[in-house]
Tab-separated table of C-alpha atoms in Angstrom:
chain	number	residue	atom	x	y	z
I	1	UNK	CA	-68.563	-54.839	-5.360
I	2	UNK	CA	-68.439	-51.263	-6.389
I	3	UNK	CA	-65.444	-49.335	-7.175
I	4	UNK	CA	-66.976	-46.794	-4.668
I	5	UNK	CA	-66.451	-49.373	-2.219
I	6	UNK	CA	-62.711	-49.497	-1.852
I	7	UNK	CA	-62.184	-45.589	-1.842
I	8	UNK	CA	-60.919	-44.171	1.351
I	9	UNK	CA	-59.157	-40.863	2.385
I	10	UNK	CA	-55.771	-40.740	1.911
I	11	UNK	CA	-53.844	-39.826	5.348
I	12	UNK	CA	-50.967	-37.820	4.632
I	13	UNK	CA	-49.622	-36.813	7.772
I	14	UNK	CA	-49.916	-37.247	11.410
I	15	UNK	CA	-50.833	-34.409	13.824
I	16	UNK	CA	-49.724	-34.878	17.655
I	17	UNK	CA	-50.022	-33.663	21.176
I	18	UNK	CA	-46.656	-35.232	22.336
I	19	UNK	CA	-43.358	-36.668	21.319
I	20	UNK	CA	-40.494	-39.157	22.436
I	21	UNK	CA	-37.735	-38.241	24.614
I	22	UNK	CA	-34.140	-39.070	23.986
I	23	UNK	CA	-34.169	-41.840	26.320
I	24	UNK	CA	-37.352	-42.890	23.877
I	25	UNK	CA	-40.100	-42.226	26.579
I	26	UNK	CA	-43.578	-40.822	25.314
I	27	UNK	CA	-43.519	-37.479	26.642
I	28	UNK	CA	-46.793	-34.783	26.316
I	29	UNK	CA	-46.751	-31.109	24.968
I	30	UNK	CA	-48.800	-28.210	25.308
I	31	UNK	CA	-48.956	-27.996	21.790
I	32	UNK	CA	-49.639	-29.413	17.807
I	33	UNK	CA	-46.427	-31.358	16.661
I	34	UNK	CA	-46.004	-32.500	13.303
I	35	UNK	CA	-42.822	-34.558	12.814
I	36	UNK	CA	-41.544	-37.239	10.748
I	37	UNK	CA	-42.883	-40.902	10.789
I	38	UNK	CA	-43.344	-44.076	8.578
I	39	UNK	CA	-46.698	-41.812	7.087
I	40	UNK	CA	-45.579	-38.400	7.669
I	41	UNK	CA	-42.971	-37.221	5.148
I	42	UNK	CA	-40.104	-34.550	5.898
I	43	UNK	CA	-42.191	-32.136	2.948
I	44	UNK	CA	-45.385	-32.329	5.506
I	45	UNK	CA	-43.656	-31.459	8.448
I	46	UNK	CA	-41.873	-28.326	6.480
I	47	UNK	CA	-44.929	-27.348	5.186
I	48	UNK	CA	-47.264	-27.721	8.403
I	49	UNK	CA	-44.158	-25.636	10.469
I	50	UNK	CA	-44.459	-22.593	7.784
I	51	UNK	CA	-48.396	-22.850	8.249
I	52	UNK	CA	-48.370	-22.933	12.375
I	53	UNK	CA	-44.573	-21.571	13.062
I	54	UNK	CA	-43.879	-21.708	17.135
I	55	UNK	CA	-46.056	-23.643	19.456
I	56	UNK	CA	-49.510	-23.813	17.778
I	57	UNK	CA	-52.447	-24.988	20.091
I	58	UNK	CA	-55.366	-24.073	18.027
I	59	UNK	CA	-55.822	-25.809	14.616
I	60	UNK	CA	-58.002	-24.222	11.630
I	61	UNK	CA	-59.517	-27.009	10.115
I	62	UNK	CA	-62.282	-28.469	8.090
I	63	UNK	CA	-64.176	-32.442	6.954
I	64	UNK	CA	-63.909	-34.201	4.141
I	65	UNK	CA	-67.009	-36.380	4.920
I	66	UNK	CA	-70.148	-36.645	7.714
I	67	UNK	CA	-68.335	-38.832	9.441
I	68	UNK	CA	-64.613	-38.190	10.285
I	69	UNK	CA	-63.958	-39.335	13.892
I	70	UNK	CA	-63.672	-43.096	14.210
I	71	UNK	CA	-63.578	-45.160	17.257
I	72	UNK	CA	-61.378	-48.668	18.402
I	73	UNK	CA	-60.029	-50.682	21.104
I	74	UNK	CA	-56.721	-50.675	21.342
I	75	UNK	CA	-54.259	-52.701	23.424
I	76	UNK	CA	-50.587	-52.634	22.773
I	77	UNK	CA	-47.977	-54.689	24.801
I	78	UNK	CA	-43.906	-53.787	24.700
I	79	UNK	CA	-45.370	-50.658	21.913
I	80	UNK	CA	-46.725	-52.992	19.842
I	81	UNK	CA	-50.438	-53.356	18.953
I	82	UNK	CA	-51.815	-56.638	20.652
I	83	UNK	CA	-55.350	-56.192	19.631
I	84	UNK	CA	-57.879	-54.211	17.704
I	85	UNK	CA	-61.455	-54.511	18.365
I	86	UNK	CA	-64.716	-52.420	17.469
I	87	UNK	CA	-66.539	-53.181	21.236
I	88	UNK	CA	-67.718	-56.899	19.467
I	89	UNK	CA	-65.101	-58.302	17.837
I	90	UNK	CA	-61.651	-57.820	18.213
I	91	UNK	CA	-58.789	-59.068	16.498
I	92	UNK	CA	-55.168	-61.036	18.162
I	93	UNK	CA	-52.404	-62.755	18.430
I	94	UNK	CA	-52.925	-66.403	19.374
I	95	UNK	CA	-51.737	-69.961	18.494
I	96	UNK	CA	-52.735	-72.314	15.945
I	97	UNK	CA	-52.627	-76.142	16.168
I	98	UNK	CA	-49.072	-75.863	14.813
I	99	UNK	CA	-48.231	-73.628	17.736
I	100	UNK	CA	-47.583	-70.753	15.169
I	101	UNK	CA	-48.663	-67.145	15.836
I	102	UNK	CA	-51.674	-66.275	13.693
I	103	UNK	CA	-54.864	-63.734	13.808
I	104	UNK	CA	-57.231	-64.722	15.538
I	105	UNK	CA	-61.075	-63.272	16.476
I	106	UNK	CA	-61.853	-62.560	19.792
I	107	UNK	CA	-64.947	-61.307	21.353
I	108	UNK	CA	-64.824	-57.852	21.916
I	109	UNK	CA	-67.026	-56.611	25.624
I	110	UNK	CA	-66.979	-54.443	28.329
I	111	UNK	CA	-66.413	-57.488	30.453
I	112	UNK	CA	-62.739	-57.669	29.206
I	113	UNK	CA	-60.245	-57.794	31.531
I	114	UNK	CA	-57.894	-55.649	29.528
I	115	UNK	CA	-60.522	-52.795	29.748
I	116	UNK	CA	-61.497	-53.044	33.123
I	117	UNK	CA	-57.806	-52.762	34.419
I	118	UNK	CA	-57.265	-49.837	31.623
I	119	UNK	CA	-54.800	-51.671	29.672
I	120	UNK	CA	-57.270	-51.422	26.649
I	121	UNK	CA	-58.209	-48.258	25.936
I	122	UNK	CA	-60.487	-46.814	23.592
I	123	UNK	CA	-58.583	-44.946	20.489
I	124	UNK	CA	-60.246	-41.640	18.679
I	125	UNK	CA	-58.742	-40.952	15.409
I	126	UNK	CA	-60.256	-37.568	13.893
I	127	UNK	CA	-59.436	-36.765	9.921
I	128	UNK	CA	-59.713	-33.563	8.378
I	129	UNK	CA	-57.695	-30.844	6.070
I	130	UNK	CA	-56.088	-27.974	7.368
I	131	UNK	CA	-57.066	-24.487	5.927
I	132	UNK	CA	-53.880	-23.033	3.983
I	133	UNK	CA	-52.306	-26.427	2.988
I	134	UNK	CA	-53.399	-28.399	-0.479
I	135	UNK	CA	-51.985	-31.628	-0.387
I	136	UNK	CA	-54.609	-34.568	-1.416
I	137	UNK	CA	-55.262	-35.975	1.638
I	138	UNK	CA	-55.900	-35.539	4.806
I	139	UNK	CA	-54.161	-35.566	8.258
I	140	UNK	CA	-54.990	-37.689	11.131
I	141	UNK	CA	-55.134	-36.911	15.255
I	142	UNK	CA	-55.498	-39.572	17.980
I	143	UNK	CA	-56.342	-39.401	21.096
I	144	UNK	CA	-57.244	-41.615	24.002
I	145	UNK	CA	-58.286	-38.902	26.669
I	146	UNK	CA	-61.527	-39.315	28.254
I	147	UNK	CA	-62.750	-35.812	27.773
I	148	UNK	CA	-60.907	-35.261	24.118
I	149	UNK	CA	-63.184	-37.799	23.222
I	150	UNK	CA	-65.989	-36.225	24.431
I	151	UNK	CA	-65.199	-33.266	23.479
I	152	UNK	CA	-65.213	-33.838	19.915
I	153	UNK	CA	-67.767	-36.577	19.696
I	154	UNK	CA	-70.743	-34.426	21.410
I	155	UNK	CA	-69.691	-31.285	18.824
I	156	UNK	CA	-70.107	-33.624	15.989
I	157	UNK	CA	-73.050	-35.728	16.966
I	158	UNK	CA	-75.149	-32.002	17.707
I	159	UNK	CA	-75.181	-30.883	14.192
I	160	UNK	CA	-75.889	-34.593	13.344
I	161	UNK	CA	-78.811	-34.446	15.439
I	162	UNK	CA	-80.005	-31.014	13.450
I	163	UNK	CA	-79.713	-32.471	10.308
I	164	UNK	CA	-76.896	-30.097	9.425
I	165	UNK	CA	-73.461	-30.733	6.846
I	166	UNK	CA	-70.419	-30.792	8.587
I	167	UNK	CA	-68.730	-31.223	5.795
I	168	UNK	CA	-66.528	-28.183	4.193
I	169	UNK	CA	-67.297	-25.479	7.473
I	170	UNK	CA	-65.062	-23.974	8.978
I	171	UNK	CA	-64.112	-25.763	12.751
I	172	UNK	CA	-61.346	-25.248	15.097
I	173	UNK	CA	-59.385	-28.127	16.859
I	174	UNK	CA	-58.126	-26.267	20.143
I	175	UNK	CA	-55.803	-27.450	22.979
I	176	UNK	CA	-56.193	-26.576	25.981
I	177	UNK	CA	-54.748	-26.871	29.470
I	178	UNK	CA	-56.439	-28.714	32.326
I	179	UNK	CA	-56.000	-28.833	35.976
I	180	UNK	CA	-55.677	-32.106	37.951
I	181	UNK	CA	-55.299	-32.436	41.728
I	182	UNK	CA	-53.827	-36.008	41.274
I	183	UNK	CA	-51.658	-34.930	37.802
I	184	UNK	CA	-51.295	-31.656	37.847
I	185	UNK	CA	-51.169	-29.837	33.918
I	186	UNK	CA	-52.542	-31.859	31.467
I	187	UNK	CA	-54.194	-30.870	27.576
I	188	UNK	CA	-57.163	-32.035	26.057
I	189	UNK	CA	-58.724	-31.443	22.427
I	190	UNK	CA	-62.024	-29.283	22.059
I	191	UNK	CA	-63.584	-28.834	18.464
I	192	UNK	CA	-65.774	-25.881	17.627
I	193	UNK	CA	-67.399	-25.098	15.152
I	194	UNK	CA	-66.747	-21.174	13.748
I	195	UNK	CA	-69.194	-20.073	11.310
I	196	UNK	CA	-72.151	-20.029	13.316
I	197	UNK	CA	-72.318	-17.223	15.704
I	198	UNK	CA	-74.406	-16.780	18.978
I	199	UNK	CA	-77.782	-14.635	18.390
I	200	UNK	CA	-80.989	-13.379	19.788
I	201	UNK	CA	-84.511	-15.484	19.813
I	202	UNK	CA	-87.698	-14.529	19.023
I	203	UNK	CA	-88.219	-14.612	22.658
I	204	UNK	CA	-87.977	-11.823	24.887
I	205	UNK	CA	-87.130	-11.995	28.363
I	206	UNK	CA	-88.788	-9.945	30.646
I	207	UNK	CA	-86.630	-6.657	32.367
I	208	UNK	CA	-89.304	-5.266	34.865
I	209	UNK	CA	-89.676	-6.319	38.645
I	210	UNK	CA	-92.102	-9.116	37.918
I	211	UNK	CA	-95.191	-7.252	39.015
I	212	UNK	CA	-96.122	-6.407	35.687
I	213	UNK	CA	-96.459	-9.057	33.069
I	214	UNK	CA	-94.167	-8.211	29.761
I	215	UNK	CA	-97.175	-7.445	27.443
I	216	UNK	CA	-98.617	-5.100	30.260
I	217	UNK	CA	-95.341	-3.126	30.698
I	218	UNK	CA	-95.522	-2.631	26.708
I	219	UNK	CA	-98.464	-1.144	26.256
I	220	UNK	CA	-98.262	1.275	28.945
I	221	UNK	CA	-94.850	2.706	27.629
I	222	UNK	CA	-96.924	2.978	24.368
I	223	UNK	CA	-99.397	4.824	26.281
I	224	UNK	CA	-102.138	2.080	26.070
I	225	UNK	CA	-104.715	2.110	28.891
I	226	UNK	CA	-104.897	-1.058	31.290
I	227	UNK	CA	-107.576	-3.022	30.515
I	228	UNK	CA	-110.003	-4.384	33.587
I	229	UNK	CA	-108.376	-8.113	33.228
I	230	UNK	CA	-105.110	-6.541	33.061
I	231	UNK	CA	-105.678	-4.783	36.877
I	232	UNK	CA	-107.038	-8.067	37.981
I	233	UNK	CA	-104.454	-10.078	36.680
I	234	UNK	CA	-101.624	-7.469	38.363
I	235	UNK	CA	-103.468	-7.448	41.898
I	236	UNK	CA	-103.312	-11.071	42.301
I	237	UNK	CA	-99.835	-11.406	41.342
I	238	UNK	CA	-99.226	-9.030	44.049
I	239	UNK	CA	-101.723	-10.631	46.570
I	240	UNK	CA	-99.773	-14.196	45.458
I	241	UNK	CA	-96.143	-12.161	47.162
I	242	UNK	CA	-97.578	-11.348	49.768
I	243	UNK	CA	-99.448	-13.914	51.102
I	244	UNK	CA	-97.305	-16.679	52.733
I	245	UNK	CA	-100.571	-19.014	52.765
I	246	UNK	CA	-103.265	-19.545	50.419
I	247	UNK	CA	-106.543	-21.472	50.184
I	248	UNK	CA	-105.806	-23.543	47.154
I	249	UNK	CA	-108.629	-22.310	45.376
I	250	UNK	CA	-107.045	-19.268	45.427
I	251	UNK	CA	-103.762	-20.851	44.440
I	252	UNK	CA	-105.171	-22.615	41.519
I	253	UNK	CA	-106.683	-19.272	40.397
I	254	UNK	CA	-102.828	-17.400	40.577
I	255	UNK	CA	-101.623	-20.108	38.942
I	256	UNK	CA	-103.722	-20.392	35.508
I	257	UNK	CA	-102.807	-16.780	35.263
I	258	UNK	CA	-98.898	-17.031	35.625
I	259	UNK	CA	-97.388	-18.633	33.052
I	260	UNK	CA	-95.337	-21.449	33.539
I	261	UNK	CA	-91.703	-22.174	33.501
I	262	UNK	CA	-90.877	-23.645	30.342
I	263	UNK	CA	-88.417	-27.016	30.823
I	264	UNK	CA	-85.704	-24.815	29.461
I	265	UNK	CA	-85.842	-22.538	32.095
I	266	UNK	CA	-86.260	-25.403	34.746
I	267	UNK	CA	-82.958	-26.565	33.364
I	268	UNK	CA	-81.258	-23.867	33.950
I	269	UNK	CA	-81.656	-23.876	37.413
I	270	UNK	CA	-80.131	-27.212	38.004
I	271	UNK	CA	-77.219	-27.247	40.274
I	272	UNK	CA	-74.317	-29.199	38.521
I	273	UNK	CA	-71.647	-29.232	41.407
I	274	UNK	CA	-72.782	-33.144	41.320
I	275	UNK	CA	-72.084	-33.781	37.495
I	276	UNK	CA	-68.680	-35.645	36.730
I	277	UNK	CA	-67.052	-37.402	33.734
I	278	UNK	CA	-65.277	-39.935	33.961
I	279	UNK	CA	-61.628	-39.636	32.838
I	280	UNK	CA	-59.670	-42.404	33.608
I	281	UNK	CA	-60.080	-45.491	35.936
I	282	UNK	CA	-56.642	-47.435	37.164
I	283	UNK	CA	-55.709	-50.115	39.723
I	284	UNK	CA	-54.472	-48.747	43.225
I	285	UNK	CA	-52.930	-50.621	46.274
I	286	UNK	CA	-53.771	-49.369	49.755
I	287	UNK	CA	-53.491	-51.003	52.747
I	288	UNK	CA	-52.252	-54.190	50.293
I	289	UNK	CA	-55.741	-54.075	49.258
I	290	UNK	CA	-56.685	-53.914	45.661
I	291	UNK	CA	-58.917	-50.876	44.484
I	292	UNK	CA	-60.506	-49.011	41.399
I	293	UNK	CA	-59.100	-45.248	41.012
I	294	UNK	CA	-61.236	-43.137	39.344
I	295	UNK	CA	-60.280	-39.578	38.366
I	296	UNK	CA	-63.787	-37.674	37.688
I	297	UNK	CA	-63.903	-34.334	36.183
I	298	UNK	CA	-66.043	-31.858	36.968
I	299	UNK	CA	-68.126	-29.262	34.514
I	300	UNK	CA	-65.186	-26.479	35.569
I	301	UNK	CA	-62.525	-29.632	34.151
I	302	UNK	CA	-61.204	-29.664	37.590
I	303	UNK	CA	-60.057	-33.271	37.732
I	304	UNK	CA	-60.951	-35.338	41.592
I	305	UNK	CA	-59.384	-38.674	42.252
I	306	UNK	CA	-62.133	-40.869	44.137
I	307	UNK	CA	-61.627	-45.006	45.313
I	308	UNK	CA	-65.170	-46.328	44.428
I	309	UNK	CA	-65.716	-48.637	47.062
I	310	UNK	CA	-65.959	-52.328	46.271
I	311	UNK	CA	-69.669	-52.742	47.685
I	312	UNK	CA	-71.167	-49.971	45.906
I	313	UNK	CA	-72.146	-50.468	42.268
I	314	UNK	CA	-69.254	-51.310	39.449
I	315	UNK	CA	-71.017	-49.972	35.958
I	316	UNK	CA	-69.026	-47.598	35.844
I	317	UNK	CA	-66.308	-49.568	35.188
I	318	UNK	CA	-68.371	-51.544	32.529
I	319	UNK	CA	-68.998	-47.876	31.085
I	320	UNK	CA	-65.431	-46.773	31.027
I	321	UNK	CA	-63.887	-43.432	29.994
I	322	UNK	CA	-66.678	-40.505	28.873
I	323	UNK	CA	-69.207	-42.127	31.166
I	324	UNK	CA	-71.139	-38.914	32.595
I	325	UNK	CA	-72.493	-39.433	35.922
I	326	UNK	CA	-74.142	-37.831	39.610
I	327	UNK	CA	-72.504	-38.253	42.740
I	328	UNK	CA	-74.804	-38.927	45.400
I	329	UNK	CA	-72.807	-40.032	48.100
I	330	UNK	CA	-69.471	-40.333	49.050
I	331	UNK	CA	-67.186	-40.299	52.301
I	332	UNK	CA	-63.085	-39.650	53.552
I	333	UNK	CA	-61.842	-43.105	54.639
I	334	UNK	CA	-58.018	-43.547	55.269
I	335	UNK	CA	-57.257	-39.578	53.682
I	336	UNK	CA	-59.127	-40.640	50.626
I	337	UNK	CA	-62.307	-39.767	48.742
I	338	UNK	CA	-64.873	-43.049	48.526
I	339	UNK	CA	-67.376	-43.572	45.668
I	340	UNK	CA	-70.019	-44.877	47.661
I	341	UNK	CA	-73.224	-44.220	45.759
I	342	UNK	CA	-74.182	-42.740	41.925
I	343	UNK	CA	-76.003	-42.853	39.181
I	344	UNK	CA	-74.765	-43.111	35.500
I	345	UNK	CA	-76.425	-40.281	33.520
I	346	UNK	CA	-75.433	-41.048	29.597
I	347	UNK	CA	-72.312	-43.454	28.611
I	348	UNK	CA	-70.070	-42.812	25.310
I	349	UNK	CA	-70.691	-45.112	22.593
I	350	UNK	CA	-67.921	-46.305	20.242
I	351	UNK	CA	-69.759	-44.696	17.136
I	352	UNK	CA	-69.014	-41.145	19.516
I	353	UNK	CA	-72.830	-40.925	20.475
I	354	UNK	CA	-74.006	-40.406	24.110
I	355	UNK	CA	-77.055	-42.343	24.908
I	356	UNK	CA	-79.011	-42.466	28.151
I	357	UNK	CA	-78.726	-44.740	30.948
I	358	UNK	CA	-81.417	-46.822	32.584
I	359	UNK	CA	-79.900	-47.874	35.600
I	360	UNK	CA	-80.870	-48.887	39.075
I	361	UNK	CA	-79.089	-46.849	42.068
I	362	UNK	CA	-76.271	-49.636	44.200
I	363	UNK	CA	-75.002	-47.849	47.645
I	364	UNK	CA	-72.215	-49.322	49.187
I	365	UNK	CA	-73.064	-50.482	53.064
């Protein structure tokens, strides 16, 4: 083995989105909170509070390597961890054949019972330094939200994807404040990256009514004379708006000499009122009936609580938190909204990559 092997950053603090109470109660905050821990030393929180005095919710930040957001399941009973697992193998508590407690390997599945009732949840944990602060290491954010994860996994995984460094740019590591309908307030992490800016393409769209193709309406301005296929081409785009039928003949004709919409452009026009991510998934009684809460958010991070209803198709519980998916049907039974038919778009892997889902639509009846 190579010395090269065994090196690994150094985490020197921890960087959080919440605290304990004085009765000793997790309890959230709309801000960055450094404070002191078995890692983090009373130096590091002094030194992160002269950095980001106040309430800081936006982080200045940059990576140490390609690949600094990690993934595992995590399951913790009475605060302590229970298991660890990597979505094959996991790693608990169980008995030996002396009835002593000992590690033991588990397999580690979507089929778990622990995940499927949310009691194992999968754990980001994002390293990086903070611009102003030397201190040889670097510090360390976790989160378990659905669209945290997300969030930072899909901004990573892009310039991945474009072959591009991500190591030693400039990002920022933002909080900000969500609404739900069944929570109210909550916070979730967004990364961005800062040093690439938004800018023009080679391609120009067009400005003029339509009429007129682009190149036309350019040469006339520079006083070019229409050319005989240039006439022809503008008198049956006209003849095309004004006739509501056409012998397709005719059609075909118009339609070789319009260009076409490029798949970007299709894109755009996609209505995404039916888009949701999942966000969390719990256990809920009604009626003394056992059923699947699932809060969905929306592309405007509106959160909606939905039952999925137990005929209709349960991947997405095998999917879990991050799973993106279309609504395609669902109903108001007993004052609440039903799940009753979807289809799961792309699903979050534990290496942070989204990947496309083959799936087969299941409607409940």
């Amino acid at each position: 083995m190579q010395i090269e092997n065994l090196v690994r950053d150094k985490v020197i603090a921890h960087i959080k989105t919440g605290t304990k109470s004085e009765k000793g109660l997790p309890k959230k905050l709309p801000f960055f909170n450094v404070e002191e821990d078995k890692v983090t030393s009373s130096d590091m929180v002094d030194i992160f509070k002269q950095l980001y005095p106040g309430q800081p919710k936006i982080l200045k930040i940059r990576f140490v390597d390609e690949d600094p957001f990690s993934f595992k399941y995590k399951r913790y009973v009475n605060n302590k961890i229970a298991c660890i697992g990597n979505g094959t193998k996991a790693i608990t508590i169980g008995k030996n054949a002396k009835g002593n407690n000992e590690q033991i390997e588990v397999e580690c599945s979507k089929e778990c019972e622990h995940r499927l009732t949310g009691k194992c949840k999968l754990v980001g944990s994002l390293k990086f330094v903070l611009e102003g602060i030397e201190a040889g290491g670097v510090w360390l954010i976790k989160t378990t939200g659905g669209l945290s994860l997300s969030n930072i996994a899909s901004e990573i995984v892009k310039y991945k994807k474009a072959g591009m460094s991500i190591v030693d740019v400039p990002f920022e590591l933002k909080l900000d404040a969500q609404e739900s309908i069944a929570y109210g307030t909550y916070y979730s992490l967004d990364l961005r990256r800062t040093d690439i800016k938004p800018q023009l393409t080679n391609v120009t769209p067009s400005l003029n009514s339509g009429d007129i193709p682009v190149e036309t309406t350019k040469q006339i301005a520079e006083g070019k004379k229409e050319t005989e296929t240039e006439t022809k081409q503008k008198e049956n785009i006209k003849k095309q708006n004004k006739e509501v039928e056409q012998p397709k003949k005719e059609k075909e004709q118009v339609t070789n000499e319009i260009p076409k919409e490029t798949d970007k452009e299709q894109q755009v026009k996609e209505d995404f009122s039916d888009i949701f991510y999942v966000v969390e998934i719990s256990d809920i009684l009604i009626q003394n009936k056992n059923f699947k809460k699932i809060i969905l958010q929306d592309i405007n991070s509106q959160d909606n609580e939905y039952i999925l209803h137990p005929k209709a198709s349960q991947d997405i519980l095998k999917c879990g938190i991050g799973t993106m998916i279309k609504l395609l049907k669902s109903e108001i039974q007993v004052g609440k909204n039903i799940i009753c038919k979807y289809e799961i778009k792309q699903i979050l892997q534990e290496d942070g990559t989204l990947i496309d889902f083959n799936n087969e639509l299941k409607e409940a009846v």
